[in-house]
Each structure stands twice: as structure tokens, then as C-alpha cells.
Short mmCIF file of C-alpha atoms in Angstrom, two decimals:
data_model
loop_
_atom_site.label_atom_id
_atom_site.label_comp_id
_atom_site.label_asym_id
_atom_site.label_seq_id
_atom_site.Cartn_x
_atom_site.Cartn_y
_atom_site.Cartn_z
CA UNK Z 1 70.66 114.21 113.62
CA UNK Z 2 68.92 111.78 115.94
CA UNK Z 3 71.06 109.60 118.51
CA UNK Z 4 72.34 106.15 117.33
CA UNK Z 5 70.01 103.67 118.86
CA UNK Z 6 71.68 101.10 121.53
CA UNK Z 7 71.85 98.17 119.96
CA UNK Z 8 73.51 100.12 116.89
CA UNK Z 9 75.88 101.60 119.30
CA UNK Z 10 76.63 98.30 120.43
CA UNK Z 11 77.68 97.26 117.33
CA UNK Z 12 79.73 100.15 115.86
CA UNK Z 13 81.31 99.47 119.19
CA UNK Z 14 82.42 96.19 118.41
CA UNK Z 15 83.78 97.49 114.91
CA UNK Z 16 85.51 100.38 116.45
CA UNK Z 17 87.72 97.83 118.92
CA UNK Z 18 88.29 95.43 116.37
CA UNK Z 19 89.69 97.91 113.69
CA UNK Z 20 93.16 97.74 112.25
CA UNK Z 21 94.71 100.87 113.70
CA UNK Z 22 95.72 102.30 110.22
CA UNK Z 23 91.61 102.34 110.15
CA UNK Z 24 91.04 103.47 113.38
CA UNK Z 25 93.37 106.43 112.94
CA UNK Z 26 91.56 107.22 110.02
CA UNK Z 27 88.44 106.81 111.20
CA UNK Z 28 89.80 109.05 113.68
CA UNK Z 29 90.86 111.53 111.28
CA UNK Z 30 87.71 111.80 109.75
CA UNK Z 31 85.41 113.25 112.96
CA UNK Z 32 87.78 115.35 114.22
CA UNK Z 33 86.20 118.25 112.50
CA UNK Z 34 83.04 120.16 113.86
CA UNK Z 35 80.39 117.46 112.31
CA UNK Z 36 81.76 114.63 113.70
CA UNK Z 37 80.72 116.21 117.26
CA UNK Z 38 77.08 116.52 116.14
CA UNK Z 39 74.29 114.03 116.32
CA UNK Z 40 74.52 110.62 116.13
CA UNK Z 41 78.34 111.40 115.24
CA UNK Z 42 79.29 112.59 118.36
CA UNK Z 43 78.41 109.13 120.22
CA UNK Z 44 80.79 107.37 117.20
CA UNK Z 45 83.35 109.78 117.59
CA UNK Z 46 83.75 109.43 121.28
CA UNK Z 47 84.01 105.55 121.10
CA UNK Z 48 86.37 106.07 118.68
CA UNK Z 49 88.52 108.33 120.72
CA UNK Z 50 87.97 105.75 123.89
CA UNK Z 51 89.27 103.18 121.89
CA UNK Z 52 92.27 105.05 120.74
CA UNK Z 53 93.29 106.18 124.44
CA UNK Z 54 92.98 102.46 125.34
CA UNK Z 55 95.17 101.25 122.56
CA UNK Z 56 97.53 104.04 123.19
CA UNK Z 57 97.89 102.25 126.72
CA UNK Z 58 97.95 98.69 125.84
CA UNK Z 59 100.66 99.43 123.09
CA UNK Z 60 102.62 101.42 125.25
CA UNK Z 61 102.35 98.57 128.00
CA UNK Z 62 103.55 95.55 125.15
CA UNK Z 63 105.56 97.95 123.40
CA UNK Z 64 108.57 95.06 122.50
CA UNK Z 65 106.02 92.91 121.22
CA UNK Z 66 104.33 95.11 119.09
CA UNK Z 67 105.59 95.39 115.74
CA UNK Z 68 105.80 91.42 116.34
CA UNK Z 69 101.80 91.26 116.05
CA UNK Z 70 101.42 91.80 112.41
CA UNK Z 71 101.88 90.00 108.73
CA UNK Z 72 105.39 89.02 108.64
CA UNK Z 73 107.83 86.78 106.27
CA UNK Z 74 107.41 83.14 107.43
CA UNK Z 75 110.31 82.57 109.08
CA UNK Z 76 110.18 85.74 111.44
CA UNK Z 77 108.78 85.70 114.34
CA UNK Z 78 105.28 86.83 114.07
CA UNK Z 79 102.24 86.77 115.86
CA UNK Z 80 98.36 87.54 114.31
CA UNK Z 81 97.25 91.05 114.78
CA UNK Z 82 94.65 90.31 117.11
CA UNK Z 83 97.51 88.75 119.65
CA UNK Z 84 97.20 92.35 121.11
CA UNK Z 85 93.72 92.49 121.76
CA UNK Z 86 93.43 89.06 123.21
CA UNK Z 87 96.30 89.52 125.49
CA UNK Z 88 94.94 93.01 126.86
CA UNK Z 89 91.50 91.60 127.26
CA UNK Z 90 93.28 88.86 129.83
CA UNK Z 91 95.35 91.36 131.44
CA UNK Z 92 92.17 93.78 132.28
CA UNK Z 93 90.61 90.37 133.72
CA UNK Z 94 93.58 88.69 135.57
CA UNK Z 95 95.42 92.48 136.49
CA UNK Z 96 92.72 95.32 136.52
CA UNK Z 97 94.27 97.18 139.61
CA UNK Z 98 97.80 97.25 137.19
CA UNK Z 99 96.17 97.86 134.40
CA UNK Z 100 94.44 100.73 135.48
CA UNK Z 101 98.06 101.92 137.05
CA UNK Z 102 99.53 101.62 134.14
CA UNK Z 103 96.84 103.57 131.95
CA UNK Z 104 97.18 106.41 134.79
CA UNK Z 105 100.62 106.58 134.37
CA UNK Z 106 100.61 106.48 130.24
CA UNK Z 107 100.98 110.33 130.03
CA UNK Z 108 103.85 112.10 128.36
CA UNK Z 109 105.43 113.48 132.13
CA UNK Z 110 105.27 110.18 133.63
CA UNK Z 111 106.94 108.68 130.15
CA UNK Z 112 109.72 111.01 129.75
CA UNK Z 113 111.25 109.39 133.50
CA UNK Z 114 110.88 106.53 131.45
CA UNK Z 115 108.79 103.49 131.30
CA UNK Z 116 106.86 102.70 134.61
CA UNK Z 117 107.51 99.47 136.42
CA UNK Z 118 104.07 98.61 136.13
CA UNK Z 119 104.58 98.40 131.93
CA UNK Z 120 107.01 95.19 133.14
CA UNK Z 121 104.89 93.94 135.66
CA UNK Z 122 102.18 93.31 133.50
CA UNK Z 123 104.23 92.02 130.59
CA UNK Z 124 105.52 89.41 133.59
CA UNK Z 125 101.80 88.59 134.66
CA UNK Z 126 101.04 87.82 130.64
CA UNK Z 127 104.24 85.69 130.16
CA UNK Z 128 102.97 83.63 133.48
CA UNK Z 129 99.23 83.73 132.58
CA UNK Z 130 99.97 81.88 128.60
CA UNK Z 131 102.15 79.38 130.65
CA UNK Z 132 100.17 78.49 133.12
CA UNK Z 133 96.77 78.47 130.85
CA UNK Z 134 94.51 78.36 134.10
CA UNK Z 135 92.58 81.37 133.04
CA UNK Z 136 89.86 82.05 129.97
CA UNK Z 137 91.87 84.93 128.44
CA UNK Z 138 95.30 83.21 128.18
CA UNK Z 139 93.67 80.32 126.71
CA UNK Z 140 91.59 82.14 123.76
CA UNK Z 141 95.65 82.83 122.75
CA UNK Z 142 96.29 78.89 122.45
CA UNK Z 143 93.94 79.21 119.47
CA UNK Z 144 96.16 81.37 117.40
CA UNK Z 145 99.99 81.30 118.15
CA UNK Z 146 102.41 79.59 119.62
CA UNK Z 147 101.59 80.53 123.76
CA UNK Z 148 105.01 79.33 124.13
CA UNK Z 149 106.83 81.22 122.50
CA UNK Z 150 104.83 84.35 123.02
CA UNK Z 151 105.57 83.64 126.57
CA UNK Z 152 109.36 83.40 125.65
CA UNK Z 153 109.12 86.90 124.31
CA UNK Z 154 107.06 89.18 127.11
CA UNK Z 155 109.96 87.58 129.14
CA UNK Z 156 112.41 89.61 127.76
CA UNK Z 157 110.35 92.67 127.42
CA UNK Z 158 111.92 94.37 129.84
CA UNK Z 159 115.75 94.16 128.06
CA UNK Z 160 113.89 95.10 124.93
CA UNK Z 161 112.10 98.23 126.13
CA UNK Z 162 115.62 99.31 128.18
CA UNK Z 163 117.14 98.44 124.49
CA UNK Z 164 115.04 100.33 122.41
CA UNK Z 165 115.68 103.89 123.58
CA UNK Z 166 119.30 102.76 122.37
CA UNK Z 167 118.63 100.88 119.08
CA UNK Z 168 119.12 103.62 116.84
CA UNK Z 169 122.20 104.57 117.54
CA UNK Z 170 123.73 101.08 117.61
CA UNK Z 171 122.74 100.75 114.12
CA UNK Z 172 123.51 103.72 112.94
CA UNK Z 173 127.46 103.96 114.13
CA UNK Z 174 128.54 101.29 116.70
CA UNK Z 175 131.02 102.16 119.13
CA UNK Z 176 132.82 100.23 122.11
CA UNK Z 177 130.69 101.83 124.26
CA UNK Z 178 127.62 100.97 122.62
CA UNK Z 179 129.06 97.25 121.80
CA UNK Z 180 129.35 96.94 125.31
CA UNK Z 181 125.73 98.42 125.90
CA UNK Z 182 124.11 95.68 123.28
CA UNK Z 183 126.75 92.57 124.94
CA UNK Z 184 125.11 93.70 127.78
CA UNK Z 185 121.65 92.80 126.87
CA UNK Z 186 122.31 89.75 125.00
CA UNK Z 187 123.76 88.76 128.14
CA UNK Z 188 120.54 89.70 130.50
CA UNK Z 189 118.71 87.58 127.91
CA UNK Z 190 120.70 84.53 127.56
CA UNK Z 191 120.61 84.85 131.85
CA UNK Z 192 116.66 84.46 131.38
CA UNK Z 193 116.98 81.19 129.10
CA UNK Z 194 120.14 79.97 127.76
CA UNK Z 195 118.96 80.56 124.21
CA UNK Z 196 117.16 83.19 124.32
CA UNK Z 197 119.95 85.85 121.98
CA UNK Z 198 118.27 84.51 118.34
CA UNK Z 199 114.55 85.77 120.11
CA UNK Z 200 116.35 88.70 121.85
CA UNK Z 201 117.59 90.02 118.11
CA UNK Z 202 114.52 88.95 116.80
CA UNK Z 203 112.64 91.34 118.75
CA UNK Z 204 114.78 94.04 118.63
CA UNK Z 205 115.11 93.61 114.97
CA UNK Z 206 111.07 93.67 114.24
CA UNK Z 207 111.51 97.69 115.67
CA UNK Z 208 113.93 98.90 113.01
CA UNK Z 209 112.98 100.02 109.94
CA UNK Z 210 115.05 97.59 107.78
CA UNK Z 211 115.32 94.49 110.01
CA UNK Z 212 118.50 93.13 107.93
CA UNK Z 213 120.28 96.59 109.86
CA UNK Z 214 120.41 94.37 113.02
CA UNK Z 215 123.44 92.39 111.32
CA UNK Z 216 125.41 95.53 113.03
CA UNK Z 217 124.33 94.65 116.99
CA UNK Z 218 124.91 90.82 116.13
CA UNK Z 219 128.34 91.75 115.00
CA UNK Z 220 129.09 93.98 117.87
CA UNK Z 221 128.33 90.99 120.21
CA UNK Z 222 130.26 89.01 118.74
CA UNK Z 223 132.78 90.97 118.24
CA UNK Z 224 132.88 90.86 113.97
CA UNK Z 225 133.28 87.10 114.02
CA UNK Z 226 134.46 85.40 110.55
CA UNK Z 227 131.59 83.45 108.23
CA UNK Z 228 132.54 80.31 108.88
CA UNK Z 229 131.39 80.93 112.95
CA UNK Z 230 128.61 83.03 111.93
CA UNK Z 231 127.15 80.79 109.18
CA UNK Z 232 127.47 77.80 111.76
CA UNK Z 233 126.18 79.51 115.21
CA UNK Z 234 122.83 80.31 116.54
CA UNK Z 235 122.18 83.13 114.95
CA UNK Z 236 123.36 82.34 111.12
CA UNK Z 237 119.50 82.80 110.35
CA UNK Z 238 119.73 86.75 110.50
CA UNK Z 239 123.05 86.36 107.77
CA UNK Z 240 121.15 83.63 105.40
CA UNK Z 241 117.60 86.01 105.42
CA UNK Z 242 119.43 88.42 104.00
CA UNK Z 243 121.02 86.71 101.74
CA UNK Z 244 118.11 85.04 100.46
CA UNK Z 245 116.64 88.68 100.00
CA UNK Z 246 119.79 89.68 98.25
CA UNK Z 247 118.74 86.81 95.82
CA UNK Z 248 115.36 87.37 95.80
CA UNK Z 249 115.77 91.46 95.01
CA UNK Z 250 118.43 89.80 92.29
CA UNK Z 251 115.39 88.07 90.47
CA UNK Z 252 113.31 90.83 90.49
CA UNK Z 253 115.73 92.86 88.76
CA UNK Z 254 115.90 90.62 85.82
CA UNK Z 255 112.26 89.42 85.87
CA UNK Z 256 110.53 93.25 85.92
CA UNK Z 257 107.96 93.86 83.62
CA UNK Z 258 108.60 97.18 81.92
CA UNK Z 259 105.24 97.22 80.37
CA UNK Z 260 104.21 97.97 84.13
CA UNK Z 261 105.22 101.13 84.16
CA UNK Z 262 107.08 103.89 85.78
CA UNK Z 263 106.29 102.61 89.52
CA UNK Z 264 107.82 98.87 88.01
CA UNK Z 265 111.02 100.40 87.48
CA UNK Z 266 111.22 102.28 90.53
CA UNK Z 267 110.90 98.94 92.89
CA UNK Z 268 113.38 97.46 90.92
CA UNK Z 269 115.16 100.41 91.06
CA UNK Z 270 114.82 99.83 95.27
CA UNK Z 271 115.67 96.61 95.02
CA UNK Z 272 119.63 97.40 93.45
CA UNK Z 273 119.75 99.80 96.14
CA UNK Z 274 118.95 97.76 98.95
CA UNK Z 275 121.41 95.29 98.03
CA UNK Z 276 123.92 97.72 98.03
CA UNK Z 277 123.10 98.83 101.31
CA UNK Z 278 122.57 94.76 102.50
CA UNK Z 279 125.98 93.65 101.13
CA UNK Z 280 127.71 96.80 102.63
CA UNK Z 281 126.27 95.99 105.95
CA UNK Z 282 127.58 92.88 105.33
CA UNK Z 283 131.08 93.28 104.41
CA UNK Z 284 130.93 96.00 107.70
CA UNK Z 285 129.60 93.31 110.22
CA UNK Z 286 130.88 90.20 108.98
CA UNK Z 287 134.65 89.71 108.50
CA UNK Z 288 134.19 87.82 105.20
CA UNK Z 289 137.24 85.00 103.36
CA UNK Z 290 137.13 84.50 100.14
CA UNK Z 291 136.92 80.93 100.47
CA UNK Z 292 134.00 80.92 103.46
CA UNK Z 293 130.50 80.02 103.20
CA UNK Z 294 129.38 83.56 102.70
CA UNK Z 295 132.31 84.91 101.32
CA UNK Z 296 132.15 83.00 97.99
CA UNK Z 297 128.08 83.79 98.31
CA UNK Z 298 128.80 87.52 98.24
CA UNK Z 299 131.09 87.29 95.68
CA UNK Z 300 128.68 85.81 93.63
CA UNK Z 301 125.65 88.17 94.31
CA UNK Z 302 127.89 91.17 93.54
CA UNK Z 303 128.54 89.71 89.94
CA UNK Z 304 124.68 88.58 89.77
CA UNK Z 305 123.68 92.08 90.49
CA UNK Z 306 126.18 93.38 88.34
CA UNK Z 307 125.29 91.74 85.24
CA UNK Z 308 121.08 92.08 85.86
CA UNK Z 309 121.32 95.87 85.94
CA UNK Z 310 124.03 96.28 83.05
CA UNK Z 311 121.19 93.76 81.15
CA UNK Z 312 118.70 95.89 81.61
CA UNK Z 313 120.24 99.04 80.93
CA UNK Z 314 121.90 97.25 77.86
CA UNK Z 315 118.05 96.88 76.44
CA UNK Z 316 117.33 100.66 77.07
CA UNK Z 317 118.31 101.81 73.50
CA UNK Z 318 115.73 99.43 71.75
CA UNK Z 319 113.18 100.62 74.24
CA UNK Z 320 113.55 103.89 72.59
CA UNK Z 321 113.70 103.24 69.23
CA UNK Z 322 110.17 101.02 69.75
CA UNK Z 323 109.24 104.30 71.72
CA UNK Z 324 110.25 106.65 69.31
CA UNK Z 325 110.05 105.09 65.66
CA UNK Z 326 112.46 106.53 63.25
CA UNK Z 327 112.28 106.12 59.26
CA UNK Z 328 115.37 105.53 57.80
CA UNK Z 329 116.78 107.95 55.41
CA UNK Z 330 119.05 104.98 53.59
CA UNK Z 331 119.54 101.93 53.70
CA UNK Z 332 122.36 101.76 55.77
CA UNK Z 333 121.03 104.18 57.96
CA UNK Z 334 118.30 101.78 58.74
CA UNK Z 335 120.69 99.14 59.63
CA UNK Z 336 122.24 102.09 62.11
CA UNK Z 337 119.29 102.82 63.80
CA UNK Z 338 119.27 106.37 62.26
CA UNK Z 339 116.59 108.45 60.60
CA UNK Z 340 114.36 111.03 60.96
CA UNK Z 341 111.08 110.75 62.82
CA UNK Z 342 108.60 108.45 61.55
CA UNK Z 343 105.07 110.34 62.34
CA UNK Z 344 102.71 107.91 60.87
CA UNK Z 345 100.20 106.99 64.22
CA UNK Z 346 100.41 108.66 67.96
CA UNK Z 347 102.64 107.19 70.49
CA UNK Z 348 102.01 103.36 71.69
CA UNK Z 349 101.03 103.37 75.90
CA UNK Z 350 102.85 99.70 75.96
CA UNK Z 351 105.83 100.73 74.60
CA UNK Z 352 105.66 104.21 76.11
CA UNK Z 353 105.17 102.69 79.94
CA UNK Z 354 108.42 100.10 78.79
CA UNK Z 355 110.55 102.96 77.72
CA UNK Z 356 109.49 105.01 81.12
CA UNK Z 357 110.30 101.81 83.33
CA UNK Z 358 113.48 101.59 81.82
CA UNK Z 359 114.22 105.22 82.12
CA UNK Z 360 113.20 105.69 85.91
CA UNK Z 361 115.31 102.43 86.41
CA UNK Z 362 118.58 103.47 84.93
CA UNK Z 363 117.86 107.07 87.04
CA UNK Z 364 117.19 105.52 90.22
CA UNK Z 365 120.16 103.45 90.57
CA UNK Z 366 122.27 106.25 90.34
CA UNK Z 367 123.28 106.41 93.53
CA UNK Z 368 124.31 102.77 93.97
CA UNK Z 369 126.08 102.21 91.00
CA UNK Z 370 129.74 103.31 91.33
CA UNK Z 371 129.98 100.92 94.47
CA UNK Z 372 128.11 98.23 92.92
CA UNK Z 373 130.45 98.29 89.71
CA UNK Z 374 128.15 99.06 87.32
CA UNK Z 375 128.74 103.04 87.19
CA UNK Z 376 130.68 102.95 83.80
CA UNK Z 377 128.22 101.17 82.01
CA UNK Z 378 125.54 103.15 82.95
CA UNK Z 379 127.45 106.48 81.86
CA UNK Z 380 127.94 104.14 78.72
CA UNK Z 381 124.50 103.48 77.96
CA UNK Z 382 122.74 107.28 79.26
CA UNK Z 383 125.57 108.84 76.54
CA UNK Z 384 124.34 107.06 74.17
CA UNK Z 385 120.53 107.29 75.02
CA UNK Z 386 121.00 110.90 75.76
CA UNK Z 387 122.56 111.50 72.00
CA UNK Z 388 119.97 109.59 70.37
CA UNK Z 389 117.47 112.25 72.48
CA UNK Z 390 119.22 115.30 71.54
CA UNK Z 391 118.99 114.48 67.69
CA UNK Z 392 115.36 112.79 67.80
CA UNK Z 393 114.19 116.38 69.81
CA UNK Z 394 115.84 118.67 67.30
CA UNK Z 395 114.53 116.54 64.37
CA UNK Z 396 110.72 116.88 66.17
CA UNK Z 397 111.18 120.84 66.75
CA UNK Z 398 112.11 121.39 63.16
CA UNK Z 399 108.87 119.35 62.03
CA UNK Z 400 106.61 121.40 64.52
CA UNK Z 401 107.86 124.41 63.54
CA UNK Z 402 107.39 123.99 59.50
CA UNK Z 403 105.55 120.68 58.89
CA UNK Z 404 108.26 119.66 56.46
CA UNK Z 405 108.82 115.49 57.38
CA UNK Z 406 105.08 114.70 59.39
CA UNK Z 407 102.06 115.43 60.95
CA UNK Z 408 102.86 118.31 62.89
CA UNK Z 409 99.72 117.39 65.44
CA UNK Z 410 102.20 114.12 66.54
CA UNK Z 411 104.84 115.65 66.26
CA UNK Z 412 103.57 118.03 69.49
CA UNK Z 413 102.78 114.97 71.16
CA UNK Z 414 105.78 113.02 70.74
CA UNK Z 415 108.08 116.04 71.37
CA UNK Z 416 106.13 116.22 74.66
CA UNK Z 417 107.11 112.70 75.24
CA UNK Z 418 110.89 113.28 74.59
CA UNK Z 419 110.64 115.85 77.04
CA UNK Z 420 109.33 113.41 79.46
CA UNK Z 421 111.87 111.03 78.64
CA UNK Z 422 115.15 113.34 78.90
CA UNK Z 423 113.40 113.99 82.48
CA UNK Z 424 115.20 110.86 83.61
CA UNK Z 425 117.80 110.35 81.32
CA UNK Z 426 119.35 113.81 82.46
CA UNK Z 427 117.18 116.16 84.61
CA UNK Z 428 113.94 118.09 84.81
CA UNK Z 429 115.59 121.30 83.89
CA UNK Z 430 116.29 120.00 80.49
CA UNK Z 431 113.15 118.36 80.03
CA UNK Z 432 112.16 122.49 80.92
CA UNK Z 433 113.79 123.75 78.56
CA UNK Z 434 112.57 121.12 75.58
CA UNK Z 435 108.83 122.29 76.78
CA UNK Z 436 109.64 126.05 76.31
CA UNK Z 437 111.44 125.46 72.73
CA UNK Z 438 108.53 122.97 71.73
CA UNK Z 439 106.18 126.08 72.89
CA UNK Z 440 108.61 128.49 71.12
CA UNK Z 441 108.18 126.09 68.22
CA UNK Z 442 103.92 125.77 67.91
CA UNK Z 443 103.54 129.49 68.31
CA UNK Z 444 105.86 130.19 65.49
CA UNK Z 445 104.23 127.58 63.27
CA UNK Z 446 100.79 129.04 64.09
#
């Protein structure tokens, strides 16, 4: 394969360094084998790998800004992506002889001392550089975020990076010694600029997995404060975001569109689950009154949440009766909802994806129920599904095996389906054993 010319070269260049770095590590991913060292290849591949080395360096440098560069909710802080880029450019112009210090010392021996003064040092240089806007670099950044505030943040990079090594275990179990580790920080923060503990969590929220989680620091600052102090202090926007995504997840719940699918009722699914989790953290970091600001707001969301899952599982028995049509054998066994399987056309996709939604819902929010008070309706409602299944799959199997009630060609297909169905509405191993009998079933009939 010939070589890539040099104005071609130039170009994927360009391409390569402004990449997302999901593409990049793709891109990455795909010339690592032997081709990608051949031919024209080999040139793309090493710029790729360059470029990778240097971001390795520059994200290891702005490390507690990092996860602040990307799409965000609107009221976090958030930067564009190509904040990053911009900002590294400057340093190489303004700081080479650091920057190149700092990309010697990027190497897992060096790291595991922990992070080089340099890393600092050049976080320190950026946070002067966007203040003082004397220099081309810094002032491409005035074009796309707030400089100050960007500032405000490399500032306290350094309590952020000495933070992070510590952040998991402060949200996963707090303890005096660990309160006094995070009170620590806030303070080295609020010693920087006066108000500086909102940006402080901020920052050290955008690094956790679920950002709501940093309730538990905030709490161990303070020192579990009541709601009424909370709701009115600085930092009452970290309670009222999750709130508003308690209310938000809350919607969703009784908004879902079943004809979406399996995957629809699985977010929703995630959504009763995280506000478990959310108003947990909540009643663990907050000491909530009945009568306080968030107190009465919690009390409310638990009886919203409550009452939009018990709805939706409440519709599950209609789902399968539109699923699985039955013919009534009387009248009054119409009326009932009982009857014998009514083969007359194959199963509908719409209501077949409804039914599944529901299913995978009422499955998936098993292990958030009991606490959320819906538990005993949902063993309610899967006795009751779970009868109807047992009846409608022995009524199917007897069709299959003799042809006496339908087509026995639908009936295969929609014992199949019931299979699927008692999948979620007890467990795979049943769902096994339906398959086997329905097998059991076709062979005797053939």
C-alpha cells in the first residue's frame, strides 16, 4: 500500500487531534492489529497513537477539570469539550519547559508517588493565563466559556486531585475520620475564595458516577444539618437537583410508552430505582422534619412514586389479555376474563412489545419495592398475572399436542411467547421448562 501523501497526512492529522476520545480510542482499537502497521496505515496509526500519549498527558495534567469538559445538565457546571484542547494548546505555548516535565513524568512509577508538582503548576499557570487574557491561547477560551469561572476551577485543582484519591470512600461509608478529611478540603477551598465550597462540590461531584451521591460529603461538612439550613444555604442547589430528578424520574414512570418495548420498561424500571437510592441518600444526609421545606417534598415524592408504579403494574393484567386473546367459554366467563385460547391470527408486535415493557418493568423493580412501599402490590398483581400464565400455558400445550380448540401452527408460536413472558413474571428456569414441555408437546403431535 503506497504512503499517504503529505498534504493527506496533514489532514487526517487534524481529524485525529480533534476526535472525541470515545472515537479516538476506537480508532485506536481498530489498527492495533498487524494491518494497521502496513502501508499507508502505519503513518495513520502512529498519529493516532501520538495523539493518544499526548491526551493521556494533558488529561492527567487537568485531571479535576475533566469530566467538567463535556455535555452536561444546564445548571451544572460544564465546559465545551474542546475546553481541553484549547487550554493545552496555551499551556504548550505559554509553559513548554513544564509541559514537557510533566509529560516526562506521566508514567505509571512516577504516578504511583502520586501526582507531580508540575500537574499543579501548570493548572496555576492556566488559571493566571484566562485571567490575565494577555496571551493568544487564553483568549481563543473567551470565545466559548465563561474564562472566569474556568479560572475559579483550575484554582482549586490541587484540593480536588488530593480529594479524589479519597472520594470513593467518602461516599461509600463516611466516617469521622473521613468527615474530617472532606471539612478539611472545603476549608482549603473556601481559604482560596470565600465561596468557593458550591464549585469545590461541584467538581468533585462531576467525578462520581452518580453526582446526586455527593449529598453524603455535603452532609459530612456540615455535620447532617436540618432542611430548613440546607434548603436556605449555599449549597441547597445539590438538595433541589435532586429533587427535581426525583420528579422528573416520577414523570417518566407514568408517561412510558409500553409500545416501546422491552428497553422502555427497563429505563423506567431505572428510574424507580434511582429514586430509591436518591431519597435514601437523602433521608441518610439530610436530617429531614416533617414540616420542613424538603421534608413535606419527600413525603410527597414517596407517595408520587408509590402510586405511578402500583398504576402501572395495576394495567399489567389487560396487557395480557390484549397479548394473549382468550374466547370466552360463557357468557359470564367473558365478563371474568376467562376462556380458552382464542387462535384466530398470530400474535400482534404492538401489543406484544406493551405486554414485554410491562413485564420487564414489574421485574426490574424488584429490588426497590419493599422499601419504596409498593412490595405487596406487586406480589398482588405477579400472583395474579402468574395464574392467568399457568392456565393460558396448559390450555396452549393441550392444543399443540391434539389440535382440539385452534390452529396448532399459533398455538407453537404463542406458547413460545408465554414462555417469554413467564421469563419475567417468575424466572428463566420456568420459562425452560415451558420450552421443553412445548417441545415435548410438537413431537408428540407429529
Amino acid at each position: 500500500m503506497a504512503a499517504v501523501a503529505a498534504n493527506k497526512l496533514l489532514m487526517v492529522r487534524k481529524l485525529v487531534e480533534t476526535a472525541p476520545d470515545a472515537a479516538l480510542r476506537s480508532l485506536e482499537l481498530a489498527l492495533s492489529g498487524p494491518a494497521g502497521g502496513q502501508g499507508a496505515l502505519a503513518a495513520v496509526r502512529g498519529l493516532v497513537e501520538d495523539e493518544t500519549a499526548a491526551r493521556y498527558v494533558r488529561n492527567s495534567v487537568l485531571a479535576p477539570i475533566v469530566p467538567l469538559c463535556a455535555n452536561r445538565d444546564t445548571e451544572q457546571t460544564s465546559f465545551p469539550p474542546r475546553t481541553l484542547t484549547l487550554l493545552w494548546v496555551a499551556l504548550k505555548t505559554q509553559a513548554p519547559r513544564q509541559v514537557e516535565e510533566a509529560a516526562a513524568r506521566c508514567n505509571p512509577w512516577d504516578l504511583e508517588q502520586g501526582p507531580p508538582d508540575v500537574f499543579n503548576e501548570l493548572c496555576k499557570i492556566a488559571s493566571k493565563g484566562l485571567r490575565a487574557q494577555a496571551e493568544p491561547g487564553f483568549q481563543a477560551l473567551d470565545a466559548i466559556c465563561d474564562i472566569d469561572e474556568l479560572a475559579s476551577c483550575l484554582e482549586l485543582s490541587a484540593i480536588v486531585r488530593s480529594a479524589l484519591p479519597k472520594l470513593q470512600e467518602w461516599v461509600s461509608k463516611m466516617s469521622e475520620e473521613r468527615a474530617s478529611s472532606a471539612r478539611l478540603a472545603y476549608k482549603d477551598a473556601c481559604a482560596i475564595r470565600p465561596d468557593a465550597g458550591p464549585l469545590l462540590f461541584e467538581m468533585l461531584a462531576a467525578h462520581l458516577p452518580d453526582d446526586w451521591r455527593i449529598l453524603r460529603v455535603i452532609s459530612a461538612v456540615m455535620e447532617r444539618p436540618n432542611d430548613k439550613f440546607w434548603a436556605s444555604s449555599e449549597v441547597s442547589v445539590f438538595g433541589e437537583r435532586v429533587l427535581a430528578d426525583i420528579e422528573k424520574n416520577i414523570a417518566f414512570i407514568e408517561t412510558f410508552d409500553p409500545t416501546k418495548g422491552e428497553a422502555e420498561g427497563r429505563k423506567a424500571a431505572q428510574g424507580a430505582q434511582k429514586i430509591a437510592q436518591q431519597i435514601t441518600e437523602f433521608e441518610q444526609s439530610v436530617n429531614l422534619a416533617k414540616d420542613g421545606p424538603w421534608g413535606r417534598r419527600i413525603a410527597k415524592h414517596k407517595q408520587a412514586v408509590a402510586q405511578a408504579v402500583e398504576g402501572r403494574m395495576n394495567k399489567a393484567e389487560n396487557e395480557l389479555l390484549a397479548a394473549l386473546p382468550l374466547r370466552p367459554i360463557s357468557i359470564l366467563g367473558g365478563k371474568k376474563g376467562k376462556g380458552v385460547p382464542q387462535l384466530t391470527a398470530e400474535p400482534d408486535e404492538i401489543l406484544t412489545k406493551r405486554l414485554t415493557a410491562v413485564l420487564v418493568f414489574i421485574a426490574e423493580v424488584r429490588g426497590c419495592a419493599l422499601q419504596s412501599g409498593y412490595g405487596s402490590s406487586r406480589a398482588k398483581v405477579l400472583e395474579k398475572l402468574n395464574g392467568r400464565l399457568d392456565q393460558y400455558i396448559e390450555d396452549i400445550l393441550h392444543i399443540v399436542r391434539t389440535g382440539d380448540g385452534g390452529d396448532q401452527g399459533l398455538a407453537r408460536l404463542y406458547v413460545d411467547l408465554a414462555a417469554s413472558y413467564i421469563a419475567y413474571s417468575r424466572d428463566e428456569k420456568t420459562a425452560e421448562i415451558v420450552r421443553r414441555r412445548a417441545a415435548a408437546a410438537m413431537a408428540a403431535a407429529a
